Amino acid sequence: SLCDIAILVIDIMHGLEPQTIESINMLRARKTPFIVALNKVDRLYGWKDQNGAAIREALEKQDDNVINEFETRTKQVITQLMEQRLNAKLYYENDDFRRVVSLVPTSAHTGEGIPDLLYLLVEL
């Protein structure tokens, strides 16, 4: 087995890239469960850093235009994952972790969403 669980990192600004699709196919072939770190939320235009905060706390502090861009880009990634025959939802909207891939918005730079990612890893 490749590993027990994997974290697939997807850039929220660019969506699925060829190497991401290749990684998905490898994980799928090995039947490895994975979650998606939807990274670089701090790059959304107008994002106000909330260093190390849980993602929902960070989103509450954002202006409407930032939240709209977040929602639009998240929907684009979900659509791209659907094109790869994967159902996906934001982890806090996911009620079926076995069948639906969880997306955890994160910023590796500011640490936002990292507590959420660690929590989800422990819960799975």
Coordinates of C-alpha atoms in Angstrom, one line a residue:
S1 CA 0.0 0.0 0.0
L2 CA 1.2 3.5 -0.8
C3 CA -0.1 4.9 2.5
D4 CA -3.0 4.8 4.9
I5 CA -4.4 8.2 4.0
A6 CA -3.2 11.0 1.8
I7 CA -3.5 14.8 1.6
L8 CA -3.9 16.0 -2.0
V9 CA -3.0 19.7 -2.3
I10 CA -4.9 21.7 -4.9
D11 CA -4.2 25.4 -5.5
I12 CA -7.5 27.2 -5.2
M13 CA -6.3 29.8 -7.7
H14 CA -5.4 27.2 -10.4
G15 CA -7.6 24.2 -9.8
L16 CA -6.7 20.8 -11.0
E17 CA -3.4 20.6 -13.0
P18 CA -2.1 17.6 -14.9
Q19 CA 0.0 16.4 -12.0
T20 CA -3.0 16.6 -9.7
I21 CA -5.0 14.4 -12.0
E22 CA -2.1 12.0 -12.1
S23 CA -2.0 11.9 -8.3
I24 CA -5.7 11.3 -8.2
N25 CA -5.4 8.4 -10.5
M26 CA -2.5 6.9 -8.4
L27 CA -4.5 7.2 -5.2
R28 CA -7.6 5.8 -6.9
A29 CA -5.6 2.8 -8.3
R30 CA -4.2 2.0 -4.9
K31 CA -7.6 2.6 -3.2
T32 CA -6.0 5.1 -0.9
P33 CA -8.4 7.4 1.0
F34 CA -7.5 11.1 0.7
I35 CA -8.6 14.6 1.6
V36 CA -8.0 17.7 -0.3
A37 CA -6.1 20.7 1.1
L38 CA -7.6 23.5 -1.0
N39 CA -4.5 25.7 -0.6
K40 CA -3.6 29.3 -1.0
V41 CA -6.8 30.9 0.2
D42 CA -4.6 33.8 1.4
R43 CA -4.1 34.6 -2.3
L44 CA -7.8 35.5 -2.8
Y45 CA -7.9 39.2 -3.6
G46 CA -8.5 41.3 -0.4
W47 CA -7.9 38.3 1.9
K48 CA -7.4 39.5 5.5
D49 CA -4.9 37.1 7.2
Q50 CA -6.1 35.4 10.4
N51 CA -2.8 33.6 11.2
G52 CA -3.4 30.0 12.3
A53 CA -7.2 30.4 12.5
A54 CA -9.8 27.7 11.7
I55 CA -11.0 28.3 8.2
R56 CA -14.6 29.2 9.2
E57 CA -13.3 31.8 11.7
A58 CA -11.1 33.2 9.0
L59 CA -13.9 33.4 6.5
E60 CA -16.2 35.2 9.0
K61 CA -13.6 38.0 9.0
Q62 CA -13.6 38.5 5.2
D63 CA -15.4 41.0 3.1
D64 CA -18.3 39.9 0.9
N65 CA -16.2 40.1 -2.3
V66 CA -13.6 37.8 -0.9
I67 CA -16.3 35.3 0.3
N68 CA -17.9 35.4 -3.2
E69 CA -14.5 34.7 -4.9
F70 CA -13.9 31.9 -2.4
E71 CA -17.2 30.3 -3.2
T72 CA -16.8 30.7 -6.9
R73 CA -13.3 29.1 -7.0
T74 CA -14.4 26.3 -4.6
K75 CA -17.3 25.5 -6.9
Q76 CA -14.9 25.4 -9.9
V77 CA -12.6 22.9 -8.1
I78 CA -15.6 20.8 -7.1
T79 CA -16.7 20.8 -10.8
Q80 CA -13.2 19.8 -11.9
L81 CA -13.2 16.9 -9.4
M82 CA -16.6 15.8 -10.7
E83 CA -15.1 15.7 -14.2
Q84 CA -12.7 13.2 -12.6
R85 CA -15.7 11.1 -11.3
L86 CA -15.2 12.3 -7.7
N87 CA -17.9 13.8 -5.5
A88 CA -16.5 16.5 -3.3
K89 CA -17.7 19.0 -0.7
L90 CA -16.2 21.4 1.8
Y91 CA -15.4 19.2 4.8
Y92 CA -17.9 21.0 7.1
E93 CA -20.7 20.3 4.6
N94 CA -19.7 16.7 4.1
D95 CA -22.0 14.1 5.7
D96 CA -20.6 11.1 4.0
F97 CA -16.8 10.9 4.4
R98 CA -16.6 7.4 2.9
R99 CA -18.1 8.4 -0.5
V100 CA -17.4 12.1 -0.7
V101 CA -14.0 13.7 -0.8
S102 CA -13.5 16.4 1.8
L103 CA -12.1 19.8 0.8
V104 CA -10.3 21.7 3.6
P105 CA -9.5 25.3 2.6
T106 CA -6.0 26.2 3.8
S107 CA -3.1 28.6 3.6
A108 CA 0.3 27.0 4.1
H109 CA 1.7 30.6 4.3
T110 CA -0.5 31.9 7.1
G111 CA -1.7 28.6 8.7
E112 CA -5.4 29.3 8.2
G113 CA -7.3 26.0 7.9
I114 CA -4.4 23.9 9.2
P115 CA -6.3 23.2 12.5
D116 CA -9.2 22.0 10.4
L117 CA -6.9 19.7 8.4
L118 CA -5.3 18.2 11.5
Y119 CA -8.7 17.7 13.1
L120 CA -10.1 15.9 10.0
L121 CA -7.0 13.7 9.8
V122 CA -7.5 12.6 13.4
E123 CA -11.2 12.0 12.9
L124 CA -10.7 9.8 9.8

